[in-house]
CSV table of C-alpha atoms and ligand atoms in Angstrom, one decimal:
chain,number,residue,atom,x,y,z
A,11,MET,CA,0.0,0.0,0.0
A,12,LYS,CA,1.8,3.2,-1.2
A,13,VAL,CA,0.3,6.7,-0.7
A,14,LEU,CA,1.5,9.7,-2.7
A,15,VAL,CA,1.3,12.9,-0.8
A,16,ILE,CA,1.1,16.1,-2.8
A,17,ASN,CA,1.5,19.7,-1.5
A,18,CYS,CA,1.0,22.3,-4.2
A,19,GLY,CA,2.1,25.9,-3.7
A,20,SER,CA,1.6,28.6,-6.3
A,21,SER,CA,4.8,27.8,-8.2
A,22,SER,CA,6.1,24.8,-6.3
A,23,LEU,CA,5.1,21.2,-5.6
A,24,LYS,CA,6.4,19.0,-2.8
A,25,TYR,CA,5.7,15.3,-2.8
A,26,GLN,CA,6.4,12.1,-0.8
A,27,LEU,CA,5.7,8.5,-1.7
A,28,ILE,CA,5.1,6.6,1.6
A,29,ASN,CA,5.0,2.8,2.0
A,30,MET,CA,2.2,2.4,4.6
A,31,GLN,CA,3.2,-1.0,5.7
A,32,ASP,CA,6.2,0.4,7.6
A,33,GLU,CA,5.4,4.1,7.1
A,34,ARG,CA,8.8,4.5,5.3
A,35,CYS,CA,9.3,7.4,2.9
A,36,LEU,CA,10.3,5.8,-0.4
A,37,ALA,CA,11.0,9.1,-2.2
A,38,GLN,CA,10.5,12.7,-1.5
A,39,GLY,CA,10.9,15.6,-3.9
A,40,LEU,CA,10.4,19.2,-4.7
A,41,ILE,CA,9.7,21.1,-7.9
A,42,GLU,CA,10.3,24.8,-7.9
A,43,ARG,CA,9.7,27.6,-10.4
A,44,ILE,CA,6.7,25.9,-12.1
A,45,GLY,CA,5.5,28.1,-15.0
A,46,SER,CA,8.7,30.1,-15.3
A,47,GLU,CA,12.2,29.4,-16.9
A,48,GLY,CA,14.5,27.0,-15.1
A,49,THR,CA,12.0,24.6,-13.5
A,50,VAL,CA,13.9,22.0,-11.4
A,51,LEU,CA,12.8,18.7,-9.8
A,52,SER,CA,15.0,17.3,-7.0
A,53,GLN,CA,14.2,13.9,-5.6
A,54,LYS,CA,15.8,12.3,-2.5
A,55,VAL,CA,15.8,8.5,-1.9
A,56,GLU,CA,17.5,7.1,1.2
A,57,GLY,CA,20.9,5.8,0.4
A,58,ARG,CA,21.1,7.4,-3.1
A,59,GLU,CA,22.5,10.6,-4.5
A,60,LYS,CA,20.0,13.4,-5.0
A,61,TYR,CA,18.4,13.1,-8.4
A,62,ILE,CA,17.9,16.4,-10.3
A,63,VAL,CA,15.8,17.0,-13.4
A,64,LYS,CA,15.9,20.3,-15.2
A,65,GLN,CA,13.0,20.7,-17.5
A,66,ASN,CA,10.8,23.7,-18.2
A,67,MET,CA,7.1,23.1,-17.5
A,68,GLN,CA,4.1,25.2,-18.0
A,69,ASP,CA,1.9,24.2,-15.2
A,70,HIS,CA,1.2,21.9,-12.3
A,71,LYS,CA,-0.1,19.2,-14.6
A,72,ASP,CA,3.3,19.0,-16.3
A,73,ALA,CA,4.9,19.0,-12.8
A,74,ILE,CA,2.8,16.1,-11.6
A,75,LYS,CA,3.4,14.2,-14.9
A,76,LEU,CA,7.2,14.6,-14.2
A,77,VAL,CA,6.8,13.4,-10.6
A,78,LEU,CA,5.1,10.2,-11.8
A,79,GLU,CA,7.7,9.7,-14.5
A,80,THR,CA,10.5,10.2,-12.0
A,81,LEU,CA,8.9,7.8,-9.5
A,82,ILE,CA,8.8,5.0,-12.2
A,83,ASP,CA,12.1,5.9,-13.8
A,84,LYS,CA,14.1,2.7,-14.4
A,85,THR,CA,17.3,4.0,-12.8
A,86,ASN,CA,16.2,6.7,-10.4
A,87,GLY,CA,12.7,5.7,-9.6
A,88,VAL,CA,11.3,3.6,-6.7
A,89,ILE,CA,8.3,1.8,-8.2
A,90,LYS,CA,7.7,-0.1,-11.4
A,91,SER,CA,4.3,1.4,-12.3
A,92,VAL,CA,2.0,4.2,-11.3
A,93,ASP,CA,-0.6,1.5,-10.5
A,94,GLU,CA,1.4,0.8,-7.3
A,95,ILE,CA,0.2,4.1,-5.9
A,96,SER,CA,-3.0,3.1,-4.1
A,97,SER,CA,-4.2,6.6,-3.3
A,98,VAL,CA,-3.2,10.2,-3.3
A,99,GLY,CA,-3.4,12.6,-0.3
A,100,HIS,CA,-3.6,16.3,-1.1
A,101,ARG,CA,-2.7,19.0,1.4
A,102,VAL,CA,-5.4,21.6,1.3
A,103,VAL,CA,-4.9,24.8,3.3
A,104,HIS,CA,-8.5,25.9,3.8
A,105,GLY,CA,-11.6,23.7,4.3
A,106,GLY,CA,-13.7,26.5,5.8
A,107,GLU,CA,-16.5,25.3,8.0
A,108,TYR,CA,-17.2,22.4,5.6
A,109,TYR,CA,-14.6,19.9,6.9
A,110,SER,CA,-13.5,18.9,10.4
A,111,LYS,CA,-11.9,15.8,9.0
A,112,SER,CA,-10.1,14.6,5.9
A,113,VAL,CA,-12.4,13.7,3.0
A,114,LEU,CA,-12.6,11.6,-0.2
A,115,ILE,CA,-12.5,14.0,-3.1
A,116,ASP,CA,-15.6,14.1,-5.3
A,117,GLU,CA,-17.4,16.8,-7.3
A,118,GLU,CA,-19.1,18.1,-4.3
A,119,VAL,CA,-15.8,18.5,-2.4
A,120,MET,CA,-14.3,20.3,-5.3
A,121,LYS,CA,-17.2,22.8,-5.2
A,122,ALA,CA,-16.6,23.3,-1.5
A,123,LEU,CA,-12.9,23.9,-2.1
A,124,GLU,CA,-13.6,26.4,-4.8
A,125,SER,CA,-15.9,28.3,-2.4
A,126,CYS,CA,-13.2,28.3,0.2
A,127,SER,CA,-10.7,30.0,-2.2
A,128,LYS,CA,-11.8,33.4,-1.2
A,129,LEU,CA,-10.8,32.6,2.4
A,130,ALA,CA,-7.3,31.5,1.2
A,131,PRO,CA,-6.7,33.1,-2.2
A,132,LEU,CA,-3.0,32.4,-2.2
A,133,HIS,CA,-3.2,28.8,-1.1
A,134,ASN,CA,-6.5,27.0,-2.2
A,135,PRO,CA,-6.2,27.8,-5.9
A,136,PRO,CA,-2.9,26.0,-6.4
A,137,ASN,CA,-4.2,23.1,-4.2
A,138,ILE,CA,-7.2,22.8,-6.5
A,139,ILE,CA,-5.0,22.9,-9.6
A,140,GLY,CA,-2.9,20.1,-8.1
A,141,ILE,CA,-5.9,17.9,-7.4
A,142,ASN,CA,-7.3,18.5,-10.9
A,143,SER,CA,-4.0,17.7,-12.5
A,144,CYS,CA,-3.6,14.5,-10.5
A,145,LYS,CA,-7.2,13.4,-11.4
A,146,ALA,CA,-6.5,14.0,-15.1
A,147,LEU,CA,-3.3,11.8,-14.9
A,148,MET,CA,-4.6,9.1,-12.4
A,149,PRO,CA,-8.4,9.1,-13.0
A,150,SER,CA,-9.1,5.8,-11.2
A,151,THR,CA,-6.9,6.4,-8.1
A,152,PRO,CA,-8.8,7.6,-5.0
A,153,MET,CA,-7.8,11.1,-3.8
A,154,VAL,CA,-8.2,12.5,-0.3
A,155,ALA,CA,-8.1,16.2,0.8
A,156,VAL,CA,-6.4,16.8,4.1
A,157,PHE,CA,-7.0,20.3,5.5
A,158,ASP,CA,-4.8,22.5,7.6
A,159,THR,CA,-7.9,23.9,9.2
A,160,ALA,CA,-9.7,20.7,10.0
A,161,PHE,CA,-8.1,19.9,13.3
A,162,HIS,CA,-9.2,23.2,14.7
A,163,GLN,CA,-12.9,22.9,13.6
A,164,ASN,CA,-14.0,21.5,17.0
A,165,MET,CA,-13.0,24.7,18.9
A,166,PRO,CA,-15.8,26.0,21.1
A,167,LYS,CA,-17.7,28.8,19.5
A,168,TYR,CA,-16.5,31.4,22.1
A,169,ALA,CA,-12.9,30.6,21.0
A,170,TYR,CA,-13.5,31.2,17.3
A,171,ILE,CA,-16.0,34.1,17.2
A,172,TYR,CA,-14.4,37.5,16.8
A,173,ALA,CA,-16.1,40.4,18.7
A,174,LEU,CA,-17.3,41.9,15.4
A,175,PRO,CA,-20.9,42.4,14.2
A,176,TYR,CA,-22.3,38.8,14.1
A,177,GLU,CA,-23.5,39.2,10.5
A,178,LEU,CA,-19.9,39.3,9.4
A,179,TYR,CA,-19.6,35.7,10.6
A,180,GLU,CA,-23.0,34.7,9.2
A,181,LYS,CA,-22.7,36.3,5.8
A,182,HIS,CA,-18.9,36.3,5.2
A,183,LYS,CA,-17.7,33.5,7.4
A,184,ILE,CA,-15.3,35.8,9.3
A,185,ARG,CA,-14.1,33.8,12.3
A,186,LYS,CA,-11.0,32.1,13.6
A,187,TYR,CA,-10.1,29.0,11.6
A,188,GLY,CA,-6.6,28.2,12.7
A,189,PHE,CA,-3.8,26.5,10.6
A,190,HIS,CA,-0.9,24.1,10.9
A,191,GLY,CA,-3.6,21.6,12.1
A,192,THR,CA,-2.0,18.6,10.5
A,193,SER,CA,1.3,19.3,12.3
A,194,HIS,CA,-0.4,20.0,15.7
A,195,LYS,CA,-2.4,16.8,15.4
A,196,TYR,CA,0.7,14.7,14.4
A,197,VAL,CA,3.0,16.0,17.2
A,198,SER,CA,0.3,15.7,19.9
A,199,ARG,CA,-0.2,12.0,19.0
A,200,VAL,CA,3.5,11.4,19.2
A,201,ALA,CA,3.7,13.2,22.6
A,202,SER,CA,0.9,10.9,24.0
A,203,LYS,CA,2.9,7.9,22.9
A,204,MET,CA,6.1,9.3,24.4
A,205,MET,CA,4.2,9.9,27.7
A,206,ASN,CA,2.6,6.5,27.4
A,207,LYS,CA,-0.7,8.1,28.1
A,208,ASP,CA,-4.0,8.1,26.2
A,209,ILE,CA,-4.4,11.4,24.3
A,210,LYS,CA,-7.9,11.7,25.8
A,211,ASP,CA,-6.3,12.2,29.2
A,212,LEU,CA,-3.8,14.9,28.1
A,213,LYS,CA,-3.7,18.7,28.1
A,214,ILE,CA,-1.1,19.8,25.6
A,215,VAL,CA,0.3,23.1,24.4
A,216,SER,CA,1.8,22.6,20.9
A,217,CYS,CA,4.2,25.2,19.6
A,218,HIS,CA,4.8,25.0,15.9
A,219,LEU,CA,7.6,27.5,15.5
A,220,GLY,CA,8.9,27.8,12.0
A,221,ASN,CA,8.9,30.7,9.5
A,222,GLY,CA,5.2,30.6,10.0
A,223,ALA,CA,4.4,29.9,13.7
A,224,SER,CA,1.3,28.9,15.6
A,225,ILE,CA,0.4,27.6,19.0
A,226,ALA,CA,-2.5,25.3,19.8
A,227,ALA,CA,-4.2,24.2,23.0
A,228,ILE,CA,-5.2,20.6,22.7
A,229,LYS,CA,-7.5,18.9,25.3
A,230,GLY,CA,-8.3,15.2,25.0
A,231,GLY,CA,-6.8,15.2,21.5
A,232,ILE,CA,-9.0,18.1,20.3
A,233,SER,CA,-7.8,21.6,19.5
A,234,ILE,CA,-9.7,24.0,21.7
A,235,ASP,CA,-7.9,27.1,20.7
A,236,THR,CA,-5.1,28.2,18.4
A,237,SER,CA,-3.1,31.4,17.8
A,238,MET,CA,-3.7,31.8,14.0
A,239,GLY,CA,-7.0,33.1,13.0
A,240,PHE,CA,-9.1,34.0,10.0
A,241,THR,CA,-5.8,33.8,8.1
A,242,PRO,CA,-2.3,32.6,9.0
A,243,LEU,CA,-1.3,36.2,9.7
A,244,ALA,CA,-2.7,36.2,13.3
A,245,GLY,CA,-1.0,35.1,16.5
A,246,ILE,CA,2.6,35.4,17.5
A,247,ALA,CA,5.2,37.4,15.5
A,248,MET,CA,6.7,35.2,12.8
A,249,GLY,CA,9.5,35.3,10.3
A,250,THR,CA,7.9,38.1,8.2
A,251,ARG,CA,4.3,38.2,9.5
A,252,SER,CA,3.2,40.6,12.1
A,253,GLY,CA,1.0,38.3,14.2
A,254,ASN,CA,-1.6,40.1,16.4
A,255,ILE,CA,-1.5,43.9,16.3
A,256,ASP,CA,-4.0,46.6,17.2
A,257,PRO,CA,-6.4,46.6,14.2
A,258,SER,CA,-6.5,50.4,14.2
A,259,ILE,CA,-2.9,50.3,12.9
A,260,ILE,CA,-4.3,49.2,9.5
A,261,THR,CA,-6.7,52.2,9.1
A,262,PHE,CA,-3.9,54.5,10.4
A,263,LEU,CA,-1.5,53.2,7.7
A,264,MET,CA,-4.1,53.6,5.0
A,265,GLU,CA,-5.2,57.1,6.1
A,266,GLU,CA,-1.9,58.6,7.3
A,267,LEU,CA,0.5,57.0,4.8
A,268,SER,CA,-2.1,56.7,2.0
A,269,LEU,CA,-1.3,53.0,1.6
A,270,SER,CA,-3.6,50.7,-0.5
A,271,PRO,CA,-5.0,47.5,1.0
A,272,GLU,CA,-2.3,45.6,-1.1
A,273,GLN,CA,0.5,47.7,0.4
A,274,VAL,CA,-0.7,47.2,3.9
A,275,SER,CA,-1.1,43.5,3.3
A,276,ASP,CA,2.4,43.4,1.9
A,277,ILE,CA,3.8,45.1,5.0
A,278,LEU,CA,1.9,42.8,7.4
A,279,ASN,CA,2.7,39.6,5.6
A,280,LYS,CA,6.2,40.1,4.1
A,281,LYS,CA,7.9,43.0,5.9
A,282,SER,CA,6.9,42.5,9.6
A,283,GLY,CA,7.6,39.8,12.2
A,284,VAL,CA,11.2,39.4,13.3
A,285,LEU,CA,12.4,40.7,10.0
A,286,GLY,CA,10.5,43.9,10.5
A,287,ILE,CA,11.8,44.5,14.0
A,288,SER,CA,15.4,43.5,13.4
A,289,GLY,CA,15.8,44.9,9.9
A,290,ILE,CA,18.2,42.1,9.3
A,291,SER,CA,16.6,38.7,8.5
A,292,SER,CA,13.6,36.5,9.0
A,293,ASP,CA,15.9,33.6,9.7
A,294,PHE,CA,16.4,32.9,13.4
A,295,ARG,CA,20.0,31.7,12.8
A,296,ASP,CA,20.9,35.1,11.5
A,297,LEU,CA,19.3,36.8,14.4
A,298,TRP,CA,21.1,34.7,17.0
A,299,ALA,CA,24.3,35.4,15.2
A,300,ALA,CA,23.7,39.1,15.2
A,301,ALA,CA,22.1,39.5,18.6
A,302,LYS,CA,25.3,40.1,20.6
A,303,ASP,CA,26.2,43.3,18.8
A,304,ASN,CA,22.8,44.3,17.5
A,305,GLU,CA,20.1,45.6,19.7
A,306,ARG,CA,17.3,45.2,17.2
A,307,ALA,CA,18.2,41.6,16.5
A,308,GLN,CA,18.0,40.9,20.2
A,309,LEU,CA,14.7,42.8,20.5
A,310,ALA,CA,13.2,40.7,17.7
A,311,LEU,CA,14.2,37.5,19.5
A,312,ASP,CA,12.9,38.9,22.8
A,313,VAL,CA,9.5,39.8,21.3
A,314,PHE,CA,9.2,36.4,19.7
A,315,HIS,CA,10.0,34.4,22.8
A,316,TYR,CA,7.8,36.7,25.0
A,317,GLU,CA,4.8,36.1,22.7
A,318,VAL,CA,5.4,32.3,22.8
A,319,ARG,CA,5.5,32.5,26.6
A,320,ARG,CA,2.3,34.5,26.8
A,321,PHE,CA,0.4,32.1,24.6
A,322,ILE,CA,1.7,29.1,26.6
A,323,CYS,CA,0.4,30.7,29.8
A,324,ALA,CA,-2.9,31.8,28.1
A,325,TYR,CA,-3.5,28.2,26.9
A,326,ALA,CA,-2.5,26.6,30.2
A,327,GLY,CA,-5.4,28.7,31.5
A,328,ALA,CA,-7.8,27.7,28.6
A,329,LEU,CA,-6.9,24.1,29.2
A,330,GLU,CA,-7.3,24.4,33.0
A,331,GLY,CA,-3.8,23.0,33.4
A,332,VAL,CA,-1.1,21.6,31.2
A,333,ASP,CA,0.6,18.2,31.1
A,334,CYS,CA,3.0,18.8,28.3
A,335,ILE,CA,4.5,21.4,26.0
A,336,ILE,CA,5.7,20.5,22.5
A,337,PHE,CA,8.2,22.3,20.4
A,338,THR,CA,8.2,21.6,16.6
A,339,ALA,CA,9.1,23.0,13.1
A,340,GLY,CA,12.3,24.8,12.1
A,341,VAL,CA,12.9,26.9,15.3
A,342,GLY,CA,11.2,24.5,17.7
A,343,GLU,CA,13.1,21.4,16.4
A,344,ASN,CA,16.5,23.0,16.0
A,345,SER,CA,17.1,25.9,18.4
A,346,SER,CA,17.8,24.9,22.0
A,347,LYS,CA,18.3,28.6,22.8
A,348,SER,CA,14.8,29.5,21.6
A,349,ARG,CA,13.2,26.6,23.5
A,350,GLU,CA,14.9,27.7,26.7
A,351,ALA,CA,13.9,31.3,26.1
A,352,CYS,CA,10.3,30.3,25.4
A,353,CYS,CA,10.2,28.4,28.8
A,354,LYS,CA,12.0,31.1,30.8
A,355,GLY,CA,10.0,32.1,33.9
A,356,LEU,CA,7.4,29.3,33.5
A,357,GLU,CA,8.6,27.5,36.6
A,358,PHE,CA,5.5,28.7,38.4
A,359,LEU,CA,3.5,26.5,36.0
A,360,GLY,CA,5.7,23.5,36.8
A,361,VAL,CA,7.9,23.8,33.7
A,362,LYS,CA,11.6,22.9,34.3
A,363,ILE,CA,14.0,22.6,31.4
A,364,ASP,CA,17.0,20.3,31.7
A,365,ARG,CA,19.8,22.2,29.8
A,366,GLU,CA,21.7,19.1,28.9
A,367,LYS,CA,18.6,17.2,27.6
A,368,ASN,CA,17.6,20.4,25.7
A,369,ASN,CA,20.9,20.2,23.8
A,370,VAL,CA,19.2,18.3,20.9
A,371,ILE,CA,18.6,19.1,17.2
A,372,GLY,CA,15.9,17.6,15.1
A,373,ILE,CA,15.1,14.5,17.1
A,374,ALA,CA,12.2,13.5,19.3
A,375,ALA,CA,13.3,14.0,22.9
A,376,GLU,CA,12.0,14.9,26.3
A,377,ILE,CA,13.9,18.1,27.5
A,378,SER,CA,12.3,18.7,30.9
A,379,THR,CA,13.9,17.6,34.2
A,380,ALA,CA,12.7,14.4,35.8
A,381,ASP,CA,10.8,16.4,38.5
A,382,SER,CA,9.2,18.8,36.0
A,383,LYS,CA,5.5,18.7,36.6
A,384,VAL,CA,4.9,19.7,33.0
A,385,LYS,CA,6.8,17.5,30.4
A,386,VAL,CA,8.5,19.4,27.6
A,387,PHE,CA,9.2,17.7,24.3
A,388,VAL,CA,11.0,18.4,21.0
A,389,ILE,CA,9.1,16.5,18.3
A,390,PRO,CA,10.0,16.8,14.6
A,391,THR,CA,6.8,17.3,12.7
A,392,ASN,CA,5.8,15.1,9.8
A,393,GLU,CA,2.8,16.5,8.1
A,394,GLU,CA,3.3,14.2,5.1
A,395,LEU,CA,3.0,11.1,7.2
A,396,MET,CA,-0.1,12.5,8.9
A,397,ILE,CA,-1.6,13.2,5.5
A,398,ALA,CA,-0.7,9.7,4.3
A,399,ARG,CA,-2.2,8.1,7.4
A,400,ASP,CA,-5.4,10.1,7.0
A,401,THR,CA,-5.6,9.3,3.3
A,402,LEU,CA,-5.4,5.6,4.0
A,403,GLU,CA,-8.0,5.8,6.8
A,404,VAL,CA,-10.4,7.7,4.6
A,405,VAL,CA,-9.9,5.3,1.6
A,406,ASN,CA,-10.3,2.2,3.8
A,407,SER,CA,-13.5,3.5,5.4
B,3,AMP,P1,10.2,25.9,8.8
B,3,AMP,O1,9.2,27.0,8.4
B,3,AMP,O2,9.5,25.0,9.8
B,3,AMP,O3,10.9,25.2,7.7
B,3,AMP,O4,11.3,26.7,9.7
B,3,AMP,C1,12.2,27.5,9.0
B,3,AMP,C2,12.9,28.4,10.1
B,3,AMP,O5,13.6,27.6,11.0
B,3,AMP,C3,14.0,29.2,9.4
B,3,AMP,O6,13.5,30.5,9.1
B,3,AMP,C4,15.0,29.3,10.6
B,3,AMP,O7,14.8,30.6,11.2
B,3,AMP,C5,14.6,28.3,11.6
B,3,AMP,N1,15.8,27.4,11.9
B,3,AMP,C6,16.2,26.4,11.2
B,3,AMP,N2,17.3,25.8,11.8
B,3,AMP,C7,17.6,26.6,12.9
B,3,AMP,C8,18.5,26.6,13.9
B,3,AMP,N3,19.5,25.6,14.0
B,3,AMP,N4,18.5,27.5,14.9
B,3,AMP,C9,17.5,28.5,14.8
B,3,AMP,N5,16.6,28.6,13.9
B,3,AMP,C10,16.6,27.6,12.9
């Protein structure tokens, strides 16, 4: 049983072929610059040199065709025929209020995805193109949509309603949706295994800290609150995104600086976050390197870590206690200094980091002291595996 996982961006496509018997990744690859000059596919297979194909391609259909050709390539491939792929799991960013679970794709689902495009105009359209392209090339293979928003769809209403005129929710579906759901779901399941406890009995704060960052409060395996909102711009300061700000700043920028909605959106999404504060970089490695002699780099790190701490405390309150805190994604998995800074001052909650145990990079590990009331874990996320598991479950049911 082999599941192909597809994640389409506007000009890129990531894929993994996973053997579900042992959940081993047989091949993973990335195609960049789809639709422009110099499209490149790079595929990694364990124990082999990276395989690179340079081939201009017009659209995602060409890209998926090349993925399938590469997977069955006699020398560099990993399967003999496309028929070995039992199903395809598609990452879809926004499922709106339609889906709280992954779903088998049919005409009705496609219509729902189209209608969610206005909620995620940068993300859903390429996801839809990817699904249509796959359907054209593999018409009899079952396809499943796995949504970033689905895991958060069971939040209580008081957690997802904004204090705006209620008609804006009713007519325009303006509410908190939350993102990174596949990642939060995956790491929370791994944590429950590491603690040898049923997920139903756990209160977890999951910190997905990458270029995009979000924090989720998970009670009994269900997300009850999360820091991202109507879009992935909300929550904590990120690499280039502002996170939560006073909404009046937007009208101030438009009125005082005569900026258009596009210009404001560009500032908030691409020029803010730790990049905006530091003026140096959105990459935390650069900020740590610069922080000693650069006040603004240190300030950017301080703001980021402070916001993570605030959310951890807020969610410990929302959960009415906390059994474990998880760090995942680029910063969470790789930066012991950031993890320590995010937990600083949380001893009152029962959080005690063991500096030696915290000295890990990119592997699953417990990093709290033996007597820490709250367990703290580093858990590398694996959204592709979660998508493949969901895909298999949906197809089998
Ligand atoms: P992601 O979006 O999950 O791929 O995370 C990407 C981010 O992880 C980059 O912007 C880096 O800032 C951060 N990152 C990766 N490795 C490290 C590291 N060793 N120390 C600090 N930050 C890191």
